[in-house]
Coordinates of C-alpha atoms and ligand atoms in Angstrom, one line a residue:
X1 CA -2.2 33.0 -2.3
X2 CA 0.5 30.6 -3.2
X3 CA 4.1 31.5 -4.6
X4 CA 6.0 29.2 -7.1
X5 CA 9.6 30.3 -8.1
X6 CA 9.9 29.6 -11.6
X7 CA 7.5 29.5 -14.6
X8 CA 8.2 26.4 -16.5
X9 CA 5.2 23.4 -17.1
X10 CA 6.2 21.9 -14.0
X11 CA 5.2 25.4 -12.5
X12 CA 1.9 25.4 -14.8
X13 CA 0.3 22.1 -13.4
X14 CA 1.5 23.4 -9.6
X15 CA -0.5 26.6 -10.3
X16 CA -3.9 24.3 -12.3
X17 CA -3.5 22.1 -8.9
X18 CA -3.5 25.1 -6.4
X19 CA -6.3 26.8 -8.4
X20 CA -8.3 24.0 -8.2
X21 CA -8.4 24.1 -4.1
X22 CA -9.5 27.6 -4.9
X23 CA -6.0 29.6 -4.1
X24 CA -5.0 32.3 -6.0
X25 CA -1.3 32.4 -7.4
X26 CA 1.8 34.4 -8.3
X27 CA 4.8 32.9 -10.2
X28 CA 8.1 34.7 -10.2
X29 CA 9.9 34.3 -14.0
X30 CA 12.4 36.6 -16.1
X31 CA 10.3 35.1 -18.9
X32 CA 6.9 37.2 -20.0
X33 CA 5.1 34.2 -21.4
X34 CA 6.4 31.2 -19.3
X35 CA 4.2 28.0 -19.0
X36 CA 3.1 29.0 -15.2
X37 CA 3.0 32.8 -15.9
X38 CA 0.5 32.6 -18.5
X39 CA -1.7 30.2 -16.4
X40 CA -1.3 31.9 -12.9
X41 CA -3.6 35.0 -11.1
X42 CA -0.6 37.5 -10.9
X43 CA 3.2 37.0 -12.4
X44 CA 6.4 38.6 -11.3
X45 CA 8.6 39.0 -14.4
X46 CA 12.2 39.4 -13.0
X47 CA 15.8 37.2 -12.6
X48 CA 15.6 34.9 -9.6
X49 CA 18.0 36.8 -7.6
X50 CA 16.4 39.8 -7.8
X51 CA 16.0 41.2 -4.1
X52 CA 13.1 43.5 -4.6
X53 CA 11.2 40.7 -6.7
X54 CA 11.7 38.6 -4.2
X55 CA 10.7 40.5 -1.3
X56 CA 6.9 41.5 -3.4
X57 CA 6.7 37.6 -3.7
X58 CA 7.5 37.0 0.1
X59 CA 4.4 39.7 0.6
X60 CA 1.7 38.2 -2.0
X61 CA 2.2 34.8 -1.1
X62 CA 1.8 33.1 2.3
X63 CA 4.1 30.3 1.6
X64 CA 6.4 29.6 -1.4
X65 CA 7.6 26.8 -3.6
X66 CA 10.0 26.0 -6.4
X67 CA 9.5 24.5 -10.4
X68 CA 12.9 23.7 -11.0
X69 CA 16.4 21.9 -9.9
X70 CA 18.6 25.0 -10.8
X71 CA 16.7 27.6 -8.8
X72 CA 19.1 30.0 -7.2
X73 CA 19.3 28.1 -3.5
X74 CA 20.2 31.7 -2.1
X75 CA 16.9 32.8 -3.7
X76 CA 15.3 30.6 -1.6
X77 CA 17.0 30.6 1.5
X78 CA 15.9 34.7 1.7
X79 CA 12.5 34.0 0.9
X80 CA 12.4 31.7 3.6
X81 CA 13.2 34.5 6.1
X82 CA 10.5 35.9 5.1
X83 CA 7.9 33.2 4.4
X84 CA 7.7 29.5 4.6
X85 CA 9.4 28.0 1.9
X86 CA 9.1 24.2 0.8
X87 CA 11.5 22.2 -0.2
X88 CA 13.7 24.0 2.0
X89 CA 17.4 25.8 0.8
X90 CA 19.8 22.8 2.2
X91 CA 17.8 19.9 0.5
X92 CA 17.6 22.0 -2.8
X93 CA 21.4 23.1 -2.6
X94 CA 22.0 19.0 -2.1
X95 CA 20.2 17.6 -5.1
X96 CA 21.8 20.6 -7.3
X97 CA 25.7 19.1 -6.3
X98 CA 25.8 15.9 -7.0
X99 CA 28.8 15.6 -5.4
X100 CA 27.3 16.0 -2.2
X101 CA 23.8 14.2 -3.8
X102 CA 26.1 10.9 -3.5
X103 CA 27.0 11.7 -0.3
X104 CA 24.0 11.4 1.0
X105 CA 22.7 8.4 -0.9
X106 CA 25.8 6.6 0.6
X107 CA 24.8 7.5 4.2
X108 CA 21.4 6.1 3.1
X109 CA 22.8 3.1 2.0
X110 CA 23.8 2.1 5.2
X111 CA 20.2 1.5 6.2
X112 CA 18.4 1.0 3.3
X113 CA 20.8 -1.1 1.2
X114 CA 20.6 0.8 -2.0
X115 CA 23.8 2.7 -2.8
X116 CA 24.6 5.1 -5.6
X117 CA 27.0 3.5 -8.6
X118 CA 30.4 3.1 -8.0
X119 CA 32.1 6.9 -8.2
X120 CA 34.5 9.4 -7.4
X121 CA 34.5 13.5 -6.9
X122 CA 37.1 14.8 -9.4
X123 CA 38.0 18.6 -8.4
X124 CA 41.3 18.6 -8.3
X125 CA 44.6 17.3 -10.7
X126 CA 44.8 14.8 -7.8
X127 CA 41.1 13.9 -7.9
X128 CA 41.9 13.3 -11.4
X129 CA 45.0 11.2 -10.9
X130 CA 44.0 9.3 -7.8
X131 CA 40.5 7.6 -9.7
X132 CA 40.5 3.9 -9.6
X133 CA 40.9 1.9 -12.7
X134 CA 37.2 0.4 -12.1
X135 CA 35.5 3.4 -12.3
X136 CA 36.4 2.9 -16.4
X137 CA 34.7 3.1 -18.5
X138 CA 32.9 5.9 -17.1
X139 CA 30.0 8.6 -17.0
X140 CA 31.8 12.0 -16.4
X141 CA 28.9 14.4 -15.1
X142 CA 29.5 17.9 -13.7
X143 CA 28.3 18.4 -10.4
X144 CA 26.0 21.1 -10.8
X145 CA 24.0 22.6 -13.6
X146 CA 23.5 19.3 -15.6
X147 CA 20.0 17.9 -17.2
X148 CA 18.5 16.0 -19.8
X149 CA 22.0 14.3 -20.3
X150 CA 23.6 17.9 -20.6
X151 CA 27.3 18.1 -19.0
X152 CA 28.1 14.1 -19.3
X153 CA 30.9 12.8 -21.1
X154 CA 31.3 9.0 -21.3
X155 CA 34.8 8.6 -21.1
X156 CA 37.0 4.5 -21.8
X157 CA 40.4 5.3 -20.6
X158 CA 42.1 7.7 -18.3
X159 CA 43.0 9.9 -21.4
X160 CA 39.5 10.4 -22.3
X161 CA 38.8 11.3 -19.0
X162 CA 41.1 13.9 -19.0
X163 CA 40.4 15.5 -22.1
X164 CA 36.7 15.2 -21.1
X165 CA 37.4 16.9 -17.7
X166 CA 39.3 19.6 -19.6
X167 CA 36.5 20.4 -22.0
X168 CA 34.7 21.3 -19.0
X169 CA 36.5 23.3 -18.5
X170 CA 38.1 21.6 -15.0
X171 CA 35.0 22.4 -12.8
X172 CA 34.1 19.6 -10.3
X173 CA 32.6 16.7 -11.5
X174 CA 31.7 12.9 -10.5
X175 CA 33.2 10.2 -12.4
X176 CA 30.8 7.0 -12.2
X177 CA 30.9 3.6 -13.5
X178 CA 29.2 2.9 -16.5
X179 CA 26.8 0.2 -15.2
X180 CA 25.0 -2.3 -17.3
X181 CA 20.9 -1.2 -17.3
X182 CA 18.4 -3.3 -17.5
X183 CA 15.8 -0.4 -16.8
X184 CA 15.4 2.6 -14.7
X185 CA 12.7 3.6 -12.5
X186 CA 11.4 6.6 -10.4
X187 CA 9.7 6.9 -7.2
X188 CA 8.2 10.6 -6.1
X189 CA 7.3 10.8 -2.4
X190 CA 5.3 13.6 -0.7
X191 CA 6.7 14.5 3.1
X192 CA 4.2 16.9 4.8
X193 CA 5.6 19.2 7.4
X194 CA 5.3 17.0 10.3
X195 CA 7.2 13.9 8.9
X196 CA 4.2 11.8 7.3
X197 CA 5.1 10.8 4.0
X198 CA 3.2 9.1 1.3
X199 CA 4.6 7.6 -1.9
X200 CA 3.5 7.4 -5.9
X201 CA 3.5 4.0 -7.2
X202 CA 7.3 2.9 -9.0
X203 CA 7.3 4.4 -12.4
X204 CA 9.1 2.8 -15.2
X205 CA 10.9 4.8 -17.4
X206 CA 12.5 4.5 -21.0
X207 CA 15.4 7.4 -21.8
X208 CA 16.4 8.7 -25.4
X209 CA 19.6 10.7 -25.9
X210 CA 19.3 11.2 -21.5
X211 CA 15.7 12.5 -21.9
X212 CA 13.1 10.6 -20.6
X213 CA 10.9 9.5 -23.1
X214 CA 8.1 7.1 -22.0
X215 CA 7.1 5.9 -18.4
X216 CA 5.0 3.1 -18.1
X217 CA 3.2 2.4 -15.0
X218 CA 0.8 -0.7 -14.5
X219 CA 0.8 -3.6 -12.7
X220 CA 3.5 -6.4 -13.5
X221 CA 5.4 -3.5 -15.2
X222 CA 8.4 -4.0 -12.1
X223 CA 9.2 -7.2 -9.4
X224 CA 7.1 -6.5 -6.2
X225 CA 10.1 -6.7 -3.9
X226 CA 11.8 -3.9 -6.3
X227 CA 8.7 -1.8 -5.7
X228 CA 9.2 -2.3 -2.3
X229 CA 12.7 -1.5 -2.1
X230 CA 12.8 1.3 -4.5
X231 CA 9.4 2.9 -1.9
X232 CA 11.4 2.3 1.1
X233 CA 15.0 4.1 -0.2
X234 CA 13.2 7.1 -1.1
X235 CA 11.4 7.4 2.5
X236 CA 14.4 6.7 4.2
X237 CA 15.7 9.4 1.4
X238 CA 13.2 12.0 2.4
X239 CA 13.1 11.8 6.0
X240 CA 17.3 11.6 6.3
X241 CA 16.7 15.4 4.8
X242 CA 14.3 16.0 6.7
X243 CA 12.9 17.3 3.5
X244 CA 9.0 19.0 3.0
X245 CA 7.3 19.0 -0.3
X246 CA 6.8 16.6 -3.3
X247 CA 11.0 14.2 -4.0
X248 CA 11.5 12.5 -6.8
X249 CA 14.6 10.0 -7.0
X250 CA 15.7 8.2 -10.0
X251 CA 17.0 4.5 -9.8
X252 CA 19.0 2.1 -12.0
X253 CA 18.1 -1.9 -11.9
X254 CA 20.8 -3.6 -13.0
X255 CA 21.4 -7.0 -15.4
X256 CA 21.7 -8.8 -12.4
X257 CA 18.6 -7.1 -10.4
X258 CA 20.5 -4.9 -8.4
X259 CA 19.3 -1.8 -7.4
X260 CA 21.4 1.6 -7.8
X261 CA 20.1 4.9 -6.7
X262 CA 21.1 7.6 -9.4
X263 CA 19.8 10.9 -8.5
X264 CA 17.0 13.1 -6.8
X265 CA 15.1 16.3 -8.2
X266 CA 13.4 18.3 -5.1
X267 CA 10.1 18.9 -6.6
X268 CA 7.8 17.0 -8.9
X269 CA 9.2 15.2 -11.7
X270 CA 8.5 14.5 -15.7
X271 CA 8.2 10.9 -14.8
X272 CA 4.9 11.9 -12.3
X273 CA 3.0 13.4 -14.9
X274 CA 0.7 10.3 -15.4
X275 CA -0.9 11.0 -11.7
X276 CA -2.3 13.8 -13.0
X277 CA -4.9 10.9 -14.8
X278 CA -4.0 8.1 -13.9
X279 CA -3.9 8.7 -9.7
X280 CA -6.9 10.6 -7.7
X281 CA -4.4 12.7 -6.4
X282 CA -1.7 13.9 -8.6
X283 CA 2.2 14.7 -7.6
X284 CA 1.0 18.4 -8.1
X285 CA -2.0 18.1 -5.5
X286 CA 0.8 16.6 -3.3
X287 CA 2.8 19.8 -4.4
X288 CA 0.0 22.1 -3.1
X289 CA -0.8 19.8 0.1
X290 CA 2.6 19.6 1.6
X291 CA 3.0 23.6 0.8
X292 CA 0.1 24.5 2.4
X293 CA 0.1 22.6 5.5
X294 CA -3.1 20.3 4.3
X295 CA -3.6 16.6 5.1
X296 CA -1.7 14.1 3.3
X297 CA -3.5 10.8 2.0
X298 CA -1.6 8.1 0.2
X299 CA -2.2 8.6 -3.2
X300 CA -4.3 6.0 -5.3
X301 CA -3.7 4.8 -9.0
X302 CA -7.1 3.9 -10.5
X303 CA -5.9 3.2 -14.5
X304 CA -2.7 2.1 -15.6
X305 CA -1.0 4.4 -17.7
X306 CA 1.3 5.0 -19.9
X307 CA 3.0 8.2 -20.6
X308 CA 4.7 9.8 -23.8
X309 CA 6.8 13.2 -23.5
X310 CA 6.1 15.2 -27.0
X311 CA 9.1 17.3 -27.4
X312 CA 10.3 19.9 -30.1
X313 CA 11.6 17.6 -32.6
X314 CA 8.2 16.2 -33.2
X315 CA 6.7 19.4 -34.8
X316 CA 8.8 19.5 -37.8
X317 CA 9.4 16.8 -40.5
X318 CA 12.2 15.3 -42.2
X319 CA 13.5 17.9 -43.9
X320 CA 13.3 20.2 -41.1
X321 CA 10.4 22.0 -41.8
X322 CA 7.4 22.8 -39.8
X323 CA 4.5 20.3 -39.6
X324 CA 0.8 19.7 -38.0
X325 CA 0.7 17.2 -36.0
X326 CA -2.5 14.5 -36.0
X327 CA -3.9 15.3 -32.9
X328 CA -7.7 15.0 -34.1
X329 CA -6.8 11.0 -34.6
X330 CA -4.3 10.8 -31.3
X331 CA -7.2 12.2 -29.5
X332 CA -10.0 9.8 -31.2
X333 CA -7.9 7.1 -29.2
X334 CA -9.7 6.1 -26.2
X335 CA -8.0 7.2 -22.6
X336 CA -5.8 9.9 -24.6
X337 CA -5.3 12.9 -22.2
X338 CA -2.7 15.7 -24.2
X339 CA -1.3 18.2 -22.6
X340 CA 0.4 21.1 -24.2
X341 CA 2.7 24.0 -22.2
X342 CA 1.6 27.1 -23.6
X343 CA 5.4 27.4 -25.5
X344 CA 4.9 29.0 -28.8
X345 CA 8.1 28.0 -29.8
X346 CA 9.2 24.2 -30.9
X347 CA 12.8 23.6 -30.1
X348 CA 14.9 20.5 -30.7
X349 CA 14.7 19.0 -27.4
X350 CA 12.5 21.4 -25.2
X351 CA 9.9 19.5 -23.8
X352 CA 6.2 20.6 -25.6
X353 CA 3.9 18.3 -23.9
X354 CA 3.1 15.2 -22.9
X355 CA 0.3 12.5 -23.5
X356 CA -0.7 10.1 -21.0
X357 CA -3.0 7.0 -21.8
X358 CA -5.2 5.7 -18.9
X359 CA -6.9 2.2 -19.6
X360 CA -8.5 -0.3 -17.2
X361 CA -5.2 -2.6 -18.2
X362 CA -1.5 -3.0 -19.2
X363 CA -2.6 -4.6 -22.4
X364 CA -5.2 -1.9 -23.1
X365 CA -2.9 1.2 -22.2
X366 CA 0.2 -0.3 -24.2
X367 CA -1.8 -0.9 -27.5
X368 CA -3.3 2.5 -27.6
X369 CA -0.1 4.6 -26.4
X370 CA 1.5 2.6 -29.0
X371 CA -0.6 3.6 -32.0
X372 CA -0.2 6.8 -30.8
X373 CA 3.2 7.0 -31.2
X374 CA 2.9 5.8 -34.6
X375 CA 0.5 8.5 -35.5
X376 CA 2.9 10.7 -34.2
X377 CA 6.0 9.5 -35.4
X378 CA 7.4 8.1 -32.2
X379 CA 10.0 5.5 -31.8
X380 CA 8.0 2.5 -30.6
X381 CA 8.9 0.7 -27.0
Ligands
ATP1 P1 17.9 14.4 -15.7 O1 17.3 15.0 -16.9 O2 17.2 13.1 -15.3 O3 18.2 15.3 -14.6 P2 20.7 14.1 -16.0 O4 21.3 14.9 -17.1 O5 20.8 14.7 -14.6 O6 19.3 13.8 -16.3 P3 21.4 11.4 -15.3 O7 20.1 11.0 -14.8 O8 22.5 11.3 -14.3 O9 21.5 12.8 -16.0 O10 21.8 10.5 -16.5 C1 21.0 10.5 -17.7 C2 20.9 9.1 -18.3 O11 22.2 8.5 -18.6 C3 20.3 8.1 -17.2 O12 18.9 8.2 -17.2 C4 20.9 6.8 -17.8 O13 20.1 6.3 -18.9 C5 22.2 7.1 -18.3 N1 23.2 6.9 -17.2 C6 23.6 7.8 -16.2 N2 24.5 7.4 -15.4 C7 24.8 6.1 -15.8 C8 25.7 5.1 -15.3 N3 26.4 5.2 -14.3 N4 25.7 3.9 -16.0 C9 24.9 3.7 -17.1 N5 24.0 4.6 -17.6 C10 24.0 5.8 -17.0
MG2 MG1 18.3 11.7 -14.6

C-alpha cells in the first residue's frame, strides 16, 4: 500500500497510476470528498498535522508521498521517521520559501548557467530600504504560501512597494524584476533513489491571470538548444537536492532568448498532465516508480499534445449562472481525452479538469484543441 498526503487531482491521478501497478492506497485529507479520497482503497480524513493520523498512515502504507506545495514539511519530516517518505522534508521546505528557492537556483547557476531573475529578500525595514533601483518595476511575491498568482503585487516605484509590502502585512517576501517574456516553459524530472534521473520533454506553457492555462508540447514548439538547456538546469536542479520523486521547475525565455529559472514545485505539476496521453509513461507513473523503489526508464512522447486546464469559470455563463457544457461535441473531436476531478463544486478559479489533445502532429493537435476551446468558450492561443 502506498500513502499520498493530500487529496487534491494531483493526488487522484498518483492514486489511478499506483492502482494500475496493482497497489492498494490510502490518502490522508481533512476533506471527506477530495479528488484522491474518493478514488483511493482507504482515506484518512483528518488536518495534516494531526499526530495520530499520521502515525495510522505511517502503519498502512510502506512508503509515503505528497500532492501538494504547501504540505505541512513537519508533517512530513515525522512520517519519515517512521516510513520512507519521497520528496524528502528539506527539498519540500525549500521549494515552499522562495527565499531560500532562489538561493539555490543561484548556486545552480554557477554550473549550469541559468540563474533566477534579478531579486532581493525583503524581511526587514532595511531589506526594504536597501533594494536596488533596478529591481523596479517589480513582482513583489511572499515567500511562502503563494500560488496561481496569489500573494504577488506588481509594484513601479519604491512607494508602491512599500504600500504593497505593507498590505502583506510585512511578512518576508522577494522583490524581483519584472522581466520581459517571450514565453515560459516547464521541465518535470523523475530522480529515483539511487541518483538516476530521467526527464519529460520541455513543455510550453501559456498563463492567464498567473494560472496556467494551456501547454503545448510538440515538436518545433521551443529552440533545440533551449530544450537542452532547460533538461540540463533541472538535472543539475535535482541532483544539487539530492532530491527523490517526480520535480517540476518553471522557466522564463526572455525577448532576447535568455533563459531564467522561476520556480520549482516538488511533485508533479499541472503542466505534466499531457503525459498521462500523450507519453507511455506519465509524470504520475514516475510518481509511483521513484516512491516505490521501481526502475526508472526515460519517458517517451508518442503524440504531440496540447493541453487545456477547464477551470470553474467555465461552468457558468455570462450572467453568472450555471451552464452545461458541450462535452458530447468536445468529445466527437478526434484525440480528445477529458478529465474531470470528482469536485462537485465549480469555483471561480479552482481547477475542474483538464483536456488534453493527442494527434500524430503539431498542426493536427493545434486545430482540434482549438475548436475545442471555441466550443467551450476558451480564449483562443
Ligand atoms: P504557480 O501557480 O505556478 O505556483 P505562483 O503564484 O507561484 O504560480 P509565479 O510562477 O512566480 O507564481 O508567477 C506567476 C506568473 O507571473 C508567471 O507564470 C509569469 O507569467 C508571471 N511572472 C512571475 N514573475 C515574473 C517576473 N519576474 N517577470 C515577469 N513576469 C513574471
Ligand atoms: Mg509559477
Amino acid at each position: 500500500m502506498l500513502g499520498v498526503l493530500g487529496g487534491g487531482q494531483l493526488g487522484r491521478m498518483f492514486v489511478h497510476a499506483a492502482q494500475a501497478l496493482g497497489y492498494d492506497t490510502v490518502v490522508l485529507d481533512p476533506d471527506p470528498a477530495s479528488p484522491a479520497g474518493l478514488v483511493s482503497h482507504h482515506l484518512i480524513q483528518a488536518d495534516y498535522r494531526d499526530p495520530d493520523a499520521l502515525r495510522e498512515l505511517a502503519a498502512r502504507a510502506l512508503a509515503i508521498t505528497t500532492e501538494f506545495e504547501n504540505v505541512p514539511a513537519d508533517a512530513l519530516a515525522e512520517l519519515a521517521r517512521l516510513r520512507p517518505v519521497s520528496p524528502a522534508a528539506e527539498a519540500v521546505a525549500i521549494a515552499q520559501d522562495r527565499i531560500r528557492e532562489k538561493a539555490h537556483f543561484a548556486r545552480c547557476a554557477a554550473r549550469s548557467g541559468v540563474a533566477p531573475a534579478p531579486y532581493a529578500a525583503i524581511e526587514t525595514e532595511a531589506d526594504l530600504a536597501a533594494v536596488p533601483d533596478a529591481l523596479l518595476p517589480g513582482i513583489l511575491k511572499t515567500a511562502r504560501l503563494g500560488y496561481d498568482g496569489k500573494g504577488q503585487a506588481r509594484v513601479a516605484s519604491r512607494e508602491e512597494l512599500a504600500a504593497a509590502w505593507r498590505r502583506m502585512g510585512g511578512v518576508a517576501c522577494v522583490l524581483e524584476q519584472l522581466l520581459p517574456l517571450a514565453l515560459e516553459c516547464s521541465v518535470i524530472v523523475a530522480r529515483g533513489q539511487d541518483g538516476q534521473v530521467v526527464s519529460l520533454p520541455v513543455q510550453r506553457n501559456l498563463h492567464r491571470g498567473g494560472i496556467l492555462a494551456v501547454t503545448e508540447v510538440h515538436e518545433q514548439n521551443l529552440p533545440p538548444a533551449l530544450v537542452q538547456r532547460a533538461q540540463a538546469a533541472t538535472v543539475d536542479i535535482a541532483n544539487e537536492l539530492r532530491y527523490v520523486g517526480v520535480l517540476c521547475v518553471e522557466y522564463f525565455v526572455l525577448e532576447d532568448g535568455t533563459l531564467v529559472v522561476n520556480e520549482m514545485a516538488p511533485r508533479p505539476h499541472n503542466s505534466g498532465h499531457y503525459t498521462v496521453d500523450a507519453c507511455d509513461l506519465s509524470q504520475f507513473d514516475l510518481q509511483v516508480r521513484t516512491l516505490a523503489g521501481l526502475p526508472l526508464v526515460q519517458p517517451r512522447q508518442h503524440s504531440a499534445a496540447v493541453m487545456l486546464n477547464l477551470l470553474g469559470d467555465l461552468w457558468f455563463d455570462a450572467a453568472g449562472q450555471p451552464r452545461s457544457l458541450p462535452w458530447t461535441e468536445v468529445l466527437a473531436l478526434p484525440g480528445a481525452h477529458l478529465h474531470l476531478y470528482g469536485k462537485t463544486e465549480a469555483r471561480h478559479g479552482r481547477k475542474m479538469g483538464h483536456l488534453t489533445f493527442t494527434a500524430a502532429s503539431a498542426g493536427e493537435v493545434r486545430a482540434n484543441a482549438l475548436r475545442a476551446a471555441e466550443l467551450l468558450g476558451l480564449e483562443s492561443f
